[in-house]
XYZ file of N, CA, C and O in Angstrom:
432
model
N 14.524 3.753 -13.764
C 13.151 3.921 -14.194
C 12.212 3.568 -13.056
O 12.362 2.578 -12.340
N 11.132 4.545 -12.936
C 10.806 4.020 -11.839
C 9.604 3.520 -11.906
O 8.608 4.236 -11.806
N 9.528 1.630 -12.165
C 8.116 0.924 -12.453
C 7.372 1.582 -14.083
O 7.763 2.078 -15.140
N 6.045 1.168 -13.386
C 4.809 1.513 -14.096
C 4.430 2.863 -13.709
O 3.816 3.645 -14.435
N 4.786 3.068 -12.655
C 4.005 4.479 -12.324
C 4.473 6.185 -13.095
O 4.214 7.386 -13.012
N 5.349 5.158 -13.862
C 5.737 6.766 -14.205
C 4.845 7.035 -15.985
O 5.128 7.866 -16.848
N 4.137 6.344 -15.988
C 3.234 5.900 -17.014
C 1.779 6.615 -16.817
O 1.057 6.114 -15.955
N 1.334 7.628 -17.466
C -0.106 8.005 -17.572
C -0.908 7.990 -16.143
O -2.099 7.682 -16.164
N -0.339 8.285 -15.031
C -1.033 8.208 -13.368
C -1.579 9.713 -13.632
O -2.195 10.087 -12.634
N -1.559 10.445 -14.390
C -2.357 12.056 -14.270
C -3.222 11.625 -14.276
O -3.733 11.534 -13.160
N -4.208 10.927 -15.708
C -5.257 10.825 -15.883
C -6.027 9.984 -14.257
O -7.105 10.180 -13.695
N -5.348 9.430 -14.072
C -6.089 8.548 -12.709
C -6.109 9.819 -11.936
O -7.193 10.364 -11.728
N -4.966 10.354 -11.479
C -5.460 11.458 -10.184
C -6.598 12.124 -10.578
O -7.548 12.083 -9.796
N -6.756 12.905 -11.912
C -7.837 13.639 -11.860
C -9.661 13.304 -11.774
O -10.609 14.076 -11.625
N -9.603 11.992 -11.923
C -10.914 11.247 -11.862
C -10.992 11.261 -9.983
O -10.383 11.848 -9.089
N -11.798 10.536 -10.042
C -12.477 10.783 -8.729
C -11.723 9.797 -7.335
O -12.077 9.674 -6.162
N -10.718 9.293 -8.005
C -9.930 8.913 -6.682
C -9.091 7.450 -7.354
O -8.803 7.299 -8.542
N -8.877 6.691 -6.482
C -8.103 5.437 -6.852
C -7.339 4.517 -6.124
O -6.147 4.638 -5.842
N -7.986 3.716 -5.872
C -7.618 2.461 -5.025
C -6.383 1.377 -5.416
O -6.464 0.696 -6.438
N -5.382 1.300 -4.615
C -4.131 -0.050 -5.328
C -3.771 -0.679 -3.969
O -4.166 -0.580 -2.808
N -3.014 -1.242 -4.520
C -2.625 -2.796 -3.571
C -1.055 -3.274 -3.840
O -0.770 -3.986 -4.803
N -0.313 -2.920 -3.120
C 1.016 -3.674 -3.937
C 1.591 -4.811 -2.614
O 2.000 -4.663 -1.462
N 1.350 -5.953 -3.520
C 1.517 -7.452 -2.439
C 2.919 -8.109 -2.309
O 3.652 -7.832 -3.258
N 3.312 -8.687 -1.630
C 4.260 -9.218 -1.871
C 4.370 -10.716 -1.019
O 4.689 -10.746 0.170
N 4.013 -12.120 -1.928
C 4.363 -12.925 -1.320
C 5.725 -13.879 -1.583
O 6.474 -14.057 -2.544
N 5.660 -14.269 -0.543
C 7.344 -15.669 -0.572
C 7.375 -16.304 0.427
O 6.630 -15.920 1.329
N 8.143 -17.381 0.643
C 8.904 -17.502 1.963
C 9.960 -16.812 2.452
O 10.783 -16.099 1.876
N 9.849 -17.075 3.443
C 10.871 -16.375 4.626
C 12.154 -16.189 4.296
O 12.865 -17.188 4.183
N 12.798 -14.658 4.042
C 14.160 -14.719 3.805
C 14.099 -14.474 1.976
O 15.185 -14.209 1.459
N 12.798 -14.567 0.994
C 12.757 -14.642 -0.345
C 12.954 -12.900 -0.888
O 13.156 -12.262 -1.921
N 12.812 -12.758 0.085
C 13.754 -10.427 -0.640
C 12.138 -10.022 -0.130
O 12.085 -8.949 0.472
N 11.107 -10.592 -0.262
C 9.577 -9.397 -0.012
C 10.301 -7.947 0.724
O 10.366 -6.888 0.100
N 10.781 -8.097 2.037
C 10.596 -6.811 2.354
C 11.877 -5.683 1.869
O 11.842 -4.484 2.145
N 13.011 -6.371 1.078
C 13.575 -6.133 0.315
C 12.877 -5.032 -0.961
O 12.710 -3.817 -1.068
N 12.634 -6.120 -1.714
C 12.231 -5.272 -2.738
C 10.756 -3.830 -2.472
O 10.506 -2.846 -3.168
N 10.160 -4.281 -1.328
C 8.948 -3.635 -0.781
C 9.660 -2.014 -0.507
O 9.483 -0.953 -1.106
N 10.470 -2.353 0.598
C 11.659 -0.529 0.899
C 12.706 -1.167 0.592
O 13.347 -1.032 1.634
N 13.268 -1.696 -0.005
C 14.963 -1.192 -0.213
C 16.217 -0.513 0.769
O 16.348 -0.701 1.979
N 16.876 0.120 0.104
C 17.919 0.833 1.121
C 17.262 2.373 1.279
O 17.356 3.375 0.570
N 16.687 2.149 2.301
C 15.783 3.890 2.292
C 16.536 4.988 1.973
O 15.979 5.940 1.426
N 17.959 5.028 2.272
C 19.161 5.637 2.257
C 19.751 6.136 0.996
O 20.192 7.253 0.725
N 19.623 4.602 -0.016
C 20.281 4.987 -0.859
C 19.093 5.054 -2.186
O 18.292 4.174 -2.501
N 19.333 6.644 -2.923
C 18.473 6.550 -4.010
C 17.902 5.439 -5.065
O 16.783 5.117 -5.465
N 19.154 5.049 -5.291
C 19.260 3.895 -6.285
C 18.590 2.708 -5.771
O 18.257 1.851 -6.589
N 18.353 2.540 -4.583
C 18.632 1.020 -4.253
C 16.668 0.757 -3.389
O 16.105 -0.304 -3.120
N 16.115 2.352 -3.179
C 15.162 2.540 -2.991
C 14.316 1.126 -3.696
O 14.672 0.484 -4.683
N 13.259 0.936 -2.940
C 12.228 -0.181 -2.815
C 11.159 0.302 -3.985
O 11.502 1.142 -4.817
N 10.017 -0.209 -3.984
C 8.944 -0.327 -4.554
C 7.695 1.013 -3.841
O 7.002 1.935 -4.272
N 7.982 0.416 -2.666
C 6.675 1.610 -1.301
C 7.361 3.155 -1.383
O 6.714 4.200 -1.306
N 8.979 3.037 -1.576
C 9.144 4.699 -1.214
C 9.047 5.650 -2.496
O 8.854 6.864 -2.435
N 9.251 4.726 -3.951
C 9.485 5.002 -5.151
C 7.340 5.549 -5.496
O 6.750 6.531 -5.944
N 7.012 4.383 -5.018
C 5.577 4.744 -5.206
C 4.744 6.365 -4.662
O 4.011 7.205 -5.183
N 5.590 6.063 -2.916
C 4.722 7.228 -2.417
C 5.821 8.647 -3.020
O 5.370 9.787 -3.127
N 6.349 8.517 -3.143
C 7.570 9.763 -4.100
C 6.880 9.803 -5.324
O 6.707 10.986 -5.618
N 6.392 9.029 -6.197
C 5.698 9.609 -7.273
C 4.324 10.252 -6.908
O 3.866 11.351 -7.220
N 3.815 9.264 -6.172
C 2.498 10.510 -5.633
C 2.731 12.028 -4.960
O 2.044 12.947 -5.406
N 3.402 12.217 -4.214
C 3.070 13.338 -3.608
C 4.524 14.464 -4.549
O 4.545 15.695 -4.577
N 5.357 13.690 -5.073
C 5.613 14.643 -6.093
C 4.729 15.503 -7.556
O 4.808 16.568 -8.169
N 3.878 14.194 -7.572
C 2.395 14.832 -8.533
C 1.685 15.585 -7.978
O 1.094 16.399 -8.686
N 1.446 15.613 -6.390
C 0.249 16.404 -5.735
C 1.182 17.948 -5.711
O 0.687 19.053 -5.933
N 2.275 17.743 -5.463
C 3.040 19.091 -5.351
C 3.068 19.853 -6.789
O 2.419 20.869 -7.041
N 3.733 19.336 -7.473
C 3.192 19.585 -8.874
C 1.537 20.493 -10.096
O 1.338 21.031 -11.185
N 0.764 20.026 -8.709
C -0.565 19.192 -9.783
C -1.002 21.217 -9.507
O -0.707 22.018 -8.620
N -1.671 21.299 -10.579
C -2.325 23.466 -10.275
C -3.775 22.723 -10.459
O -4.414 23.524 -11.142
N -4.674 21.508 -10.171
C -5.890 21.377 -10.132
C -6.427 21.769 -8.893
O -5.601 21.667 -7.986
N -7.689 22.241 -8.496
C -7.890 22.719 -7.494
C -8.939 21.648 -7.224
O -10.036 21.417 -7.733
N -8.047 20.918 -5.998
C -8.710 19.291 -5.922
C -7.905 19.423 -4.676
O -6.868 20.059 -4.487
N -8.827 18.452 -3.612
C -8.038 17.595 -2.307
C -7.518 16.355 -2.541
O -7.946 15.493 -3.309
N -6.617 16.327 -1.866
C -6.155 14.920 -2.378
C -6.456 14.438 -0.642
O -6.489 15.228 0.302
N -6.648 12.981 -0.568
C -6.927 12.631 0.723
C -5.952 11.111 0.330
O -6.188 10.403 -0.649
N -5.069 10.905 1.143
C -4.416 9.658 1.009
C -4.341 8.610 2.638
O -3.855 8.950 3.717
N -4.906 7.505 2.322
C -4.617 6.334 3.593
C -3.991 5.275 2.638
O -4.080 4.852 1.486
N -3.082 5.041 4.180
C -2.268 3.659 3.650
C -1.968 2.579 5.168
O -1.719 2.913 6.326
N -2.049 1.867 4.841
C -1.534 0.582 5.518
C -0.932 -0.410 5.068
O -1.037 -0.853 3.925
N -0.259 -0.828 5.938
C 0.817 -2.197 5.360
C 0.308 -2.947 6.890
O 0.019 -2.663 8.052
N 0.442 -4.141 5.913
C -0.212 -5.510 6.657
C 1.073 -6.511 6.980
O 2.177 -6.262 6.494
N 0.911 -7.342 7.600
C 1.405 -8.537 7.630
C 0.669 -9.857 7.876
O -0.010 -9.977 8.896
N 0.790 -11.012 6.849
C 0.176 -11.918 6.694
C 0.890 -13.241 7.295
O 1.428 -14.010 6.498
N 0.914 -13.613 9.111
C 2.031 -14.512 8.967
C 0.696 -15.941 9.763
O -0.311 -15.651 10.409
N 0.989 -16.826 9.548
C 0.127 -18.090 9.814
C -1.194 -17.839 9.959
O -1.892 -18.204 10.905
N -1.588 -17.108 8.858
C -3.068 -17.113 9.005
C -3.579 -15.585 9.989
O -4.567 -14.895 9.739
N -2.861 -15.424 10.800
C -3.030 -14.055 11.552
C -2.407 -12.963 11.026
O -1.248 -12.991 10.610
N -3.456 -11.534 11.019
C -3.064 -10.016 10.169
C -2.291 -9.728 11.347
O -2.337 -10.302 12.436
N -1.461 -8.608 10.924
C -0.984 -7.620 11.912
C -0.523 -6.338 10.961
O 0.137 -6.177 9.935
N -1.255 -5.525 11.902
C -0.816 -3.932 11.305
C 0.688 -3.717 11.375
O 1.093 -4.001 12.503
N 1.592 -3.340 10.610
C 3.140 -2.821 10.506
C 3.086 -1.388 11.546
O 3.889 -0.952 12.371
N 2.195 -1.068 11.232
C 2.119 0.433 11.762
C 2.152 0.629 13.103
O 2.438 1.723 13.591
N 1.885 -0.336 13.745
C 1.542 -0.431 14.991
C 2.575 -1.278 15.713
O 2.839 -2.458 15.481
N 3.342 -0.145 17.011
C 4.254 -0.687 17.455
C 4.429 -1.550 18.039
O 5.367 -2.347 18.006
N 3.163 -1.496 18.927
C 2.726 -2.731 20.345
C 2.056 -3.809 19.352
O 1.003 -3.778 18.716
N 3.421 -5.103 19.505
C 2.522 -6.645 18.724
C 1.626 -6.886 19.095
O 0.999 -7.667 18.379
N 0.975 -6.469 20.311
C 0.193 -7.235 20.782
C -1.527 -6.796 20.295
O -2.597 -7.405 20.296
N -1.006 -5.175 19.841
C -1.923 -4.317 19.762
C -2.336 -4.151 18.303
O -3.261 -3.560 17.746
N -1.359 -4.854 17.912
C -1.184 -4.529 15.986
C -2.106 -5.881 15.528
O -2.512 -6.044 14.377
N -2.335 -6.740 16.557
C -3.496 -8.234 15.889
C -4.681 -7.900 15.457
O -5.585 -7.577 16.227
N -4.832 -7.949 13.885
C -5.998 -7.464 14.133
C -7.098 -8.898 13.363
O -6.730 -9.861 12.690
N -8.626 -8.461 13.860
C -9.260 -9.731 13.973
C -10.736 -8.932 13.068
O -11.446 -7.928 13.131
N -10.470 -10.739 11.896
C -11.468 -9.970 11.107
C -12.642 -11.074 11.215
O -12.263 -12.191 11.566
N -14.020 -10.904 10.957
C -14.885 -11.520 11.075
C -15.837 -11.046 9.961
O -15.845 -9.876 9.581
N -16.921 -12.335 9.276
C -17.450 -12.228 8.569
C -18.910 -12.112 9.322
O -19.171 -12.663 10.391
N -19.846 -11.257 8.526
C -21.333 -11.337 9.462
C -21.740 -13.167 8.467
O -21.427 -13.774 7.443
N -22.576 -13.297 9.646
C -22.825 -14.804 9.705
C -24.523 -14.921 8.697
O -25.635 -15.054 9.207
N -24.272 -14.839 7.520
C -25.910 -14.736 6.603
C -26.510 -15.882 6.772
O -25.862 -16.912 6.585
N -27.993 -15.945 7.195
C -28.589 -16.974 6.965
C -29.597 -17.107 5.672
O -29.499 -16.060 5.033
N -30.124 -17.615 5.322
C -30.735 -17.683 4.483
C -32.405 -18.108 4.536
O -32.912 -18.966 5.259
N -32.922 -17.437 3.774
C -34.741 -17.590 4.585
C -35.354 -18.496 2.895
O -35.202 -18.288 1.691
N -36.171 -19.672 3.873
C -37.003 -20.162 2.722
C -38.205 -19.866 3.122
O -38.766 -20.051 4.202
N -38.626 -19.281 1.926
C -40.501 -19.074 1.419
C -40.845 -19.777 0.647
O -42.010 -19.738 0.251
């Protein structure tokens, strides 16, 4: 069975788009990237990320609405406080650095 997603996701595609998040925390060695892809190889043993993007673009292939579908994705890594893009081969290049704008506040 595969998850939740195989549950009522039409109605979401056809609205005006749709934003998700699938997280995975633990310590080191606790299955995260396990259960995240699985055995890419083997059907059965498939992860959470390949089962997900296989239900989407098997719906877009599917779908006779005359609609664009536009899809971005990224996978992160969260290790001591510092991001790094997965996607990105060069570690050095994959750091990425986030900053908040600095609000001050005005009294009248």
């Amino acid at each position: 069975r595969d998850f939740c997603l195989s549950r009522g996701l039409g109605d979401v595609y056809k609205r005006q788009g749709y934003n998700g998040t699938i997280f995975s925390y633990g310590q080191t060695g606790s299955g995260k990237t396990h259960t995240m892809l699985g055995d890419l190889l083997s059907e059965s043993l498939r992860g959470i990320i390949p089962r997900a993007t296989r239900h989407i673009f098997d719906y877009i292939l599917k779908c006779d609405l005359e609609v664009d579908f536009v899809i971005n994705c990224s996978m992160l890594e969260i290790y001591k406080e510092t991001l790094y893009d997965l996607f990105c081969s060069d570690k050095q290049l994959s750091l990425i650095h986030i900053s908040e704008p600095t609000r001050q506040a005005e009294i009248s």
